[in-house]
mmCIF file of N, CA and C in Angstrom:
data_model
loop_
_atom_site.group_PDB
_atom_site.id
_atom_site.type_symbol
_atom_site.label_atom_id
_atom_site.label_comp_id
_atom_site.label_asym_id
_atom_site.label_seq_id
_atom_site.Cartn_x
_atom_site.Cartn_y
_atom_site.Cartn_z
ATOM 1 N N TYR Q 17 129.362 105.828 172.414
ATOM 2 C CA TYR Q 17 129.956 107.152 172.462
ATOM 3 C C TYR Q 17 128.912 108.203 172.822
ATOM 4 N N TYR Q 18 127.732 108.133 172.209
ATOM 5 C CA TYR Q 18 126.717 109.152 172.461
ATOM 6 C C TYR Q 18 126.308 109.181 173.930
ATOM 7 N N LYS Q 19 126.136 107.998 174.527
ATOM 8 C CA LYS Q 19 125.724 107.941 175.927
ATOM 9 C C LYS Q 19 126.773 108.613 176.820
ATOM 10 N N LEU Q 20 128.036 108.337 176.585
ATOM 11 C CA LEU Q 20 129.106 108.961 177.359
ATOM 12 C C LEU Q 20 129.120 110.470 177.130
ATOM 13 N N HIS Q 21 128.982 110.889 175.899
ATOM 14 C CA HIS Q 21 128.971 112.313 175.566
ATOM 15 C C HIS Q 21 127.799 113.007 176.260
ATOM 16 N N LYS Q 22 126.631 112.405 176.208
ATOM 17 C CA LYS Q 22 125.446 112.972 176.852
ATOM 18 C C LYS Q 22 125.651 113.057 178.365
ATOM 19 N N SER Q 23 126.255 112.054 178.940
ATOM 20 C CA SER Q 23 126.519 112.038 180.367
ATOM 21 C C SER Q 23 127.449 113.188 180.765
ATOM 22 N N ASN Q 24 128.476 113.420 179.972
ATOM 23 C CA ASN Q 24 129.405 114.519 180.257
ATOM 24 C C ASN Q 24 128.706 115.867 180.169
ATOM 25 N N GLU Q 25 127.791 116.033 179.227
ATOM 26 C CA GLU Q 25 127.031 117.280 179.113
ATOM 27 C C GLU Q 25 126.163 117.489 180.343
ATOM 28 N N LEU Q 26 125.533 116.442 180.821
ATOM 29 C CA LEU Q 26 124.683 116.562 182.008
ATOM 30 C C LEU Q 26 125.496 116.957 183.233
ATOM 31 N N VAL Q 27 126.671 116.396 183.371
ATOM 32 C CA VAL Q 27 127.537 116.756 184.492
ATOM 33 C C VAL Q 27 127.904 118.238 184.418
ATOM 34 N N LEU Q 28 128.244 118.703 183.246
ATOM 35 C CA LEU Q 28 128.599 120.114 183.064
ATOM 36 C C LEU Q 28 127.411 121.018 183.406
ATOM 37 N N ILE Q 29 126.241 120.651 182.947
ATOM 38 C CA ILE Q 29 125.045 121.445 183.222
ATOM 39 C C ILE Q 29 124.763 121.480 184.723
ATOM 40 N N LYS Q 30 124.810 120.336 185.366
ATOM 41 C CA LYS Q 30 124.523 120.273 186.804
ATOM 42 C C LYS Q 30 125.555 121.052 187.612
ATOM 43 N N LYS Q 31 126.811 120.891 187.285
ATOM 44 C CA LYS Q 31 127.850 121.609 188.023
ATOM 45 C C LYS Q 31 127.765 123.122 187.809
ATOM 46 N N THR Q 32 127.375 123.531 186.614
ATOM 47 C CA THR Q 32 127.183 124.958 186.355
ATOM 48 C C THR Q 32 126.028 125.492 187.194
ATOM 49 N N ALA Q 33 124.938 124.741 187.250
ATOM 50 C CA ALA Q 33 123.780 125.157 188.046
ATOM 51 C C ALA Q 33 124.147 125.273 189.523
ATOM 52 N N VAL Q 34 124.911 124.330 190.035
ATOM 53 C CA VAL Q 34 125.344 124.373 191.432
ATOM 54 C C VAL Q 34 126.217 125.605 191.672
ATOM 55 N N TYR Q 35 127.126 125.882 190.759
ATOM 56 C CA TYR Q 35 127.988 127.061 190.899
ATOM 57 C C TYR Q 35 127.157 128.349 190.934
ATOM 58 N N VAL Q 36 126.212 128.467 190.026
ATOM 59 C CA VAL Q 36 125.367 129.664 189.968
ATOM 60 C C VAL Q 36 124.582 129.815 191.270
ATOM 61 N N PHE Q 37 123.934 128.745 191.709
ATOM 62 C CA PHE Q 37 123.119 128.796 192.929
ATOM 63 C C PHE Q 37 123.974 129.098 194.155
ATOM 64 N N ASP Q 38 125.100 128.412 194.298
ATOM 65 C CA ASP Q 38 125.962 128.633 195.461
ATOM 66 C C ASP Q 38 126.568 130.037 195.481
ATOM 67 N N THR Q 39 126.906 130.566 194.323
ATOM 68 C CA THR Q 39 127.429 131.925 194.241
ATOM 69 C C THR Q 39 126.369 132.927 194.692
ATOM 70 N N TRP Q 40 125.146 132.701 194.274
ATOM 71 C CA TRP Q 40 124.022 133.561 194.665
ATOM 72 C C TRP Q 40 123.796 133.474 196.174
ATOM 73 N N LEU Q 41 123.762 132.255 196.726
ATOM 74 C CA LEU Q 41 123.545 132.098 198.168
ATOM 75 C C LEU Q 41 124.654 132.738 198.987
ATOM 76 N N LYS Q 42 125.872 132.630 198.522
ATOM 77 C CA LYS Q 42 126.995 133.263 199.232
ATOM 78 C C LYS Q 42 126.777 134.767 199.334
ATOM 79 N N SER Q 43 126.351 135.362 198.246
ATOM 80 C CA SER Q 43 126.084 136.796 198.234
ATOM 81 C C SER Q 43 124.953 137.155 199.199
ATOM 82 N N ILE Q 44 123.924 136.347 199.223
ATOM 83 C CA ILE Q 44 122.788 136.582 200.137
ATOM 84 C C ILE Q 44 123.262 136.504 201.588
ATOM 85 N N ARG Q 45 124.049 135.491 201.888
ATOM 86 C CA ARG Q 45 124.577 135.344 203.265
ATOM 87 C C ARG Q 45 125.458 136.533 203.646
ATOM 88 N N GLU Q 46 126.274 136.975 202.713
ATOM 89 C CA GLU Q 46 127.168 138.106 202.997
ATOM 90 C C GLU Q 46 126.389 139.396 203.276
ATOM 91 N N LYS Q 47 125.159 139.466 202.801
ATOM 92 C CA LYS Q 47 124.331 140.649 203.043
ATOM 93 C C LYS Q 47 123.455 140.492 204.277
ATOM 94 N N GLY Q 48 123.699 139.434 205.066
ATOM 95 C CA GLY Q 48 123.081 139.320 206.382
ATOM 96 C C GLY Q 48 121.894 138.383 206.525
ATOM 97 N N ILE Q 49 121.481 137.719 205.470
ATOM 98 C CA ILE Q 49 120.371 136.772 205.600
ATOM 99 C C ILE Q 49 120.945 135.438 206.049
ATOM 100 N N LYS Q 50 120.413 134.921 207.153
ATOM 101 C CA LYS Q 50 120.873 133.636 207.684
ATOM 102 C C LYS Q 50 119.959 132.540 207.155
ATOM 103 N N ILE Q 51 120.510 131.704 206.319
ATOM 104 C CA ILE Q 51 119.738 130.638 205.687
ATOM 105 C C ILE Q 51 119.677 129.446 206.635
ATOM 106 N N SER Q 52 118.445 128.992 206.905
ATOM 107 C CA SER Q 52 118.276 127.901 207.855
ATOM 108 C C SER Q 52 118.077 126.545 207.182
ATOM 109 N N TYR Q 53 117.757 126.549 205.893
ATOM 110 C CA TYR Q 53 117.525 125.292 205.175
ATOM 111 C C TYR Q 53 117.830 125.505 203.701
ATOM 112 N N GLN Q 54 118.491 124.521 203.103
ATOM 113 C CA GLN Q 54 118.785 124.571 201.672
ATOM 114 C C GLN Q 54 118.660 123.166 201.110
ATOM 115 N N CYS Q 55 117.973 123.045 199.990
ATOM 116 C CA CYS Q 55 117.851 121.754 199.324
ATOM 117 C C CYS Q 55 117.713 121.996 197.824
ATOM 118 N N HIS Q 56 118.635 121.448 197.061
ATOM 119 C CA HIS Q 56 118.648 121.582 195.604
ATOM 120 C C HIS Q 56 118.611 123.046 195.186
ATOM 121 N N ASP Q 57 117.469 123.520 194.703
ATOM 122 C CA ASP Q 57 117.404 124.890 194.179
ATOM 123 C C ASP Q 57 116.472 125.782 195.006
ATOM 124 N N GLU Q 58 116.339 125.488 196.279
ATOM 125 C CA GLU Q 58 115.523 126.339 197.141
ATOM 126 C C GLU Q 58 116.157 126.457 198.514
ATOM 127 N N TRP Q 59 115.784 127.516 199.202
ATOM 128 C CA TRP Q 59 116.304 127.748 200.532
ATOM 129 C C TRP Q 59 115.263 128.460 201.372
ATOM 130 N N LEU Q 60 115.406 128.332 202.685
ATOM 131 C CA LEU Q 60 114.495 128.973 203.633
ATOM 132 C C LEU Q 60 115.298 129.776 204.642
ATOM 133 N N ALA Q 61 114.684 130.852 205.111
ATOM 134 C CA ALA Q 61 115.309 131.670 206.154
ATOM 135 C C ALA Q 61 114.218 132.272 207.009
ATOM 136 N N ASN Q 62 114.499 132.439 208.279
ATOM 137 C CA ASN Q 62 113.598 133.173 209.162
ATOM 138 C C ASN Q 62 113.967 134.644 209.027
ATOM 139 N N ILE Q 63 112.998 135.441 208.640
ATOM 140 C CA ILE Q 63 113.279 136.857 208.394
ATOM 141 C C ILE Q 63 112.294 137.716 209.182
ATOM 142 N N GLU Q 64 112.650 138.977 209.320
ATOM 143 C CA GLU Q 64 111.779 139.902 210.030
ATOM 144 C C GLU Q 64 111.173 140.946 209.110
ATOM 145 N N ASP Q 65 111.890 141.350 208.091
ATOM 146 C CA ASP Q 65 111.437 142.415 207.203
ATOM 147 C C ASP Q 65 111.335 141.889 205.770
ATOM 148 N N LYS Q 66 110.104 141.657 205.317
ATOM 149 C CA LYS Q 66 109.890 141.081 203.985
ATOM 150 C C LYS Q 66 110.440 141.969 202.878
ATOM 151 N N GLU Q 67 110.193 143.248 202.954
ATOM 152 C CA GLU Q 67 110.623 144.155 201.885
ATOM 153 C C GLU Q 67 112.145 144.239 201.797
ATOM 154 N N LYS Q 68 112.808 144.324 202.958
ATOM 155 C CA LYS Q 68 114.270 144.375 202.965
ATOM 156 C C LYS Q 68 114.833 143.060 202.411
ATOM 157 N N THR Q 69 114.211 141.953 202.773
ATOM 158 C CA THR Q 69 114.660 140.647 202.291
ATOM 159 C C THR Q 69 114.501 140.552 200.780
ATOM 160 N N LYS Q 70 113.355 140.982 200.264
ATOM 161 C CA LYS Q 70 113.147 140.979 198.808
ATOM 162 C C LYS Q 70 114.202 141.822 198.109
ATOM 163 N N GLU Q 71 114.490 142.980 198.687
ATOM 164 C CA GLU Q 71 115.484 143.880 198.100
ATOM 165 C C GLU Q 71 116.860 143.204 198.045
ATOM 166 N N ILE Q 72 117.246 142.548 199.128
ATOM 167 C CA ILE Q 72 118.540 141.865 199.168
ATOM 168 C C ILE Q 72 118.585 140.745 198.133
ATOM 169 N N ILE Q 73 117.539 139.939 198.080
ATOM 170 C CA ILE Q 73 117.488 138.812 197.142
ATOM 171 C C ILE Q 73 117.589 139.313 195.706
ATOM 172 N N ASN Q 74 116.805 140.320 195.374
ATOM 173 C CA ASN Q 74 116.820 140.844 194.003
ATOM 174 C C ASN Q 74 118.139 141.524 193.659
ATOM 175 N N THR Q 75 118.737 142.205 194.623
ATOM 176 C CA THR Q 75 120.050 142.815 194.400
ATOM 177 C C THR Q 75 121.093 141.733 194.124
ATOM 178 N N CYS Q 76 121.039 140.664 194.880
ATOM 179 C CA CYS Q 76 122.000 139.570 194.696
ATOM 180 C C CYS Q 76 121.821 138.886 193.340
ATOM 181 N N ILE Q 77 120.582 138.734 192.891
ATOM 182 C CA ILE Q 77 120.331 138.153 191.561
ATOM 183 C C ILE Q 77 120.888 139.078 190.483
ATOM 184 N N GLU Q 78 120.663 140.375 190.649
ATOM 185 C CA GLU Q 78 121.167 141.344 189.675
ATOM 186 C C GLU Q 78 122.698 141.323 189.634
ATOM 187 N N GLU Q 79 123.325 141.285 190.803
ATOM 188 C CA GLU Q 79 124.789 141.221 190.866
ATOM 189 C C GLU Q 79 125.307 139.932 190.222
ATOM 190 N N LEU Q 80 124.602 138.836 190.451
ATOM 191 C CA LEU Q 80 124.992 137.557 189.860
ATOM 192 C C LEU Q 80 124.927 137.627 188.338
ATOM 193 N N ASN Q 81 123.835 138.164 187.822
ATOM 194 C CA ASN Q 81 123.703 138.299 186.369
ATOM 195 C C ASN Q 81 124.804 139.187 185.783
ATOM 196 N N ASN Q 82 125.121 140.268 186.481
ATOM 197 C CA ASN Q 82 126.190 141.154 186.014
ATOM 198 C C ASN Q 82 127.557 140.468 186.052
ATOM 199 N N LYS Q 83 127.773 139.643 187.054
ATOM 200 C CA LYS Q 83 129.051 138.943 187.193
ATOM 201 C C LYS Q 83 129.212 137.855 186.125
ATOM 202 N N LEU Q 84 128.168 137.063 185.913
ATOM 203 C CA LEU Q 84 128.281 135.904 185.026
ATOM 204 C C LEU Q 84 128.116 136.242 183.551
ATOM 205 N N LYS Q 85 127.328 137.263 183.263
ATOM 206 C CA LYS Q 85 127.107 137.691 181.876
ATOM 207 C C LYS Q 85 126.700 136.518 180.961
ATOM 208 N N LEU Q 86 125.752 135.728 181.448
ATOM 209 C CA LEU Q 86 125.236 134.614 180.650
ATOM 210 C C LEU Q 86 124.331 135.144 179.546
ATOM 211 N N ASN Q 87 124.002 134.290 178.593
ATOM 212 C CA ASN Q 87 123.105 134.735 177.521
ATOM 213 C C ASN Q 87 121.634 134.635 177.914
ATOM 214 N N VAL Q 88 121.353 134.212 179.152
ATOM 215 C CA VAL Q 88 120.006 134.236 179.724
ATOM 216 C C VAL Q 88 120.104 134.846 181.111
ATOM 217 N N LEU Q 89 119.043 135.486 181.557
ATOM 218 C CA LEU Q 89 119.038 136.059 182.899
ATOM 219 C C LEU Q 89 118.622 134.994 183.912
ATOM 220 N N ILE Q 90 119.319 134.973 185.023
ATOM 221 C CA ILE Q 90 118.946 134.111 186.131
ATOM 222 C C ILE Q 90 117.846 134.844 186.892
ATOM 223 N N LYS Q 91 116.779 134.129 187.215
ATOM 224 C CA LYS Q 91 115.645 134.714 187.936
ATOM 225 C C LYS Q 91 115.306 133.836 189.127
ATOM 226 N N CYS Q 92 114.486 134.370 190.018
ATOM 227 C CA CYS Q 92 114.021 133.578 191.153
ATOM 228 C C CYS Q 92 112.613 134.010 191.521
ATOM 229 N N SER Q 93 111.932 133.153 192.227
ATOM 230 C CA SER Q 93 110.644 133.525 192.803
ATOM 231 C C SER Q 93 110.841 133.640 194.315
ATOM 232 N N ILE Q 94 110.061 134.495 194.929
ATOM 233 C CA ILE Q 94 110.178 134.730 196.367
ATOM 234 C C ILE Q 94 108.813 134.489 196.987
ATOM 235 N N ASP Q 95 108.756 133.594 197.959
ATOM 236 C CA ASP Q 95 107.509 133.293 198.655
ATOM 237 C C ASP Q 95 107.734 133.430 200.156
ATOM 238 N N PHE Q 96 106.709 133.889 200.850
ATOM 239 C CA PHE Q 96 106.762 134.018 202.301
ATOM 240 C C PHE Q 96 105.631 133.196 202.906
ATOM 241 N N GLY Q 97 105.895 132.580 204.036
ATOM 242 C CA GLY Q 97 104.864 131.795 204.703
ATOM 243 C C GLY Q 97 105.303 131.403 206.090
ATOM 244 N N GLU Q 98 104.396 130.747 206.789
ATOM 245 C CA GLU Q 98 104.640 130.331 208.167
ATOM 246 C C GLU Q 98 105.425 129.024 208.269
ATOM 247 N N ASN Q 99 105.380 128.204 207.186
ATOM 248 C CA ASN Q 99 106.075 126.923 207.212
ATOM 249 C C ASN Q 99 106.439 126.524 205.777
ATOM 250 N N TYR Q 100 107.185 125.434 205.672
ATOM 251 C CA TYR Q 100 107.668 124.982 204.370
ATOM 252 C C TYR Q 100 106.518 124.669 203.407
ATOM 253 N N ALA Q 101 105.482 124.041 203.911
ATOM 254 C CA ALA Q 101 104.349 123.678 203.056
ATOM 255 C C ALA Q 101 103.689 124.908 202.433
ATOM 256 N N SER Q 102 103.680 126.017 203.118
ATOM 257 C CA SER Q 102 103.009 127.202 202.606
ATOM 258 C C SER Q 102 103.829 127.957 201.544
ATOM 259 N N VAL Q 103 105.086 127.633 201.416
ATOM 260 C CA VAL Q 103 105.906 128.309 200.411
ATOM 261 C C VAL Q 103 106.412 127.388 199.318
ATOM 262 N N HIS Q 104 106.094 126.146 199.409
ATOM 263 C CA HIS Q 104 106.588 125.167 198.430
ATOM 264 C C HIS Q 104 105.560 124.905 197.350
#
């Protein structure tokens, strides 16, 4: 019983995480950032204006937190670089 119960909890946790991440990405896309790569909990985009991009990302995180009203704040880190290796 415990193994099955634990498995169901993990599914709920993973599906919740996917919902949170996908909701955030949808908001980012709607604000004009074209995402070129996504894997698990990270994404890449070719951008031109770092400050505007940071503003959009942070606004979307704030909107997500306001929408979900979880008991913890969702946060993200933002890195810029020339290739995947430089930001990973």
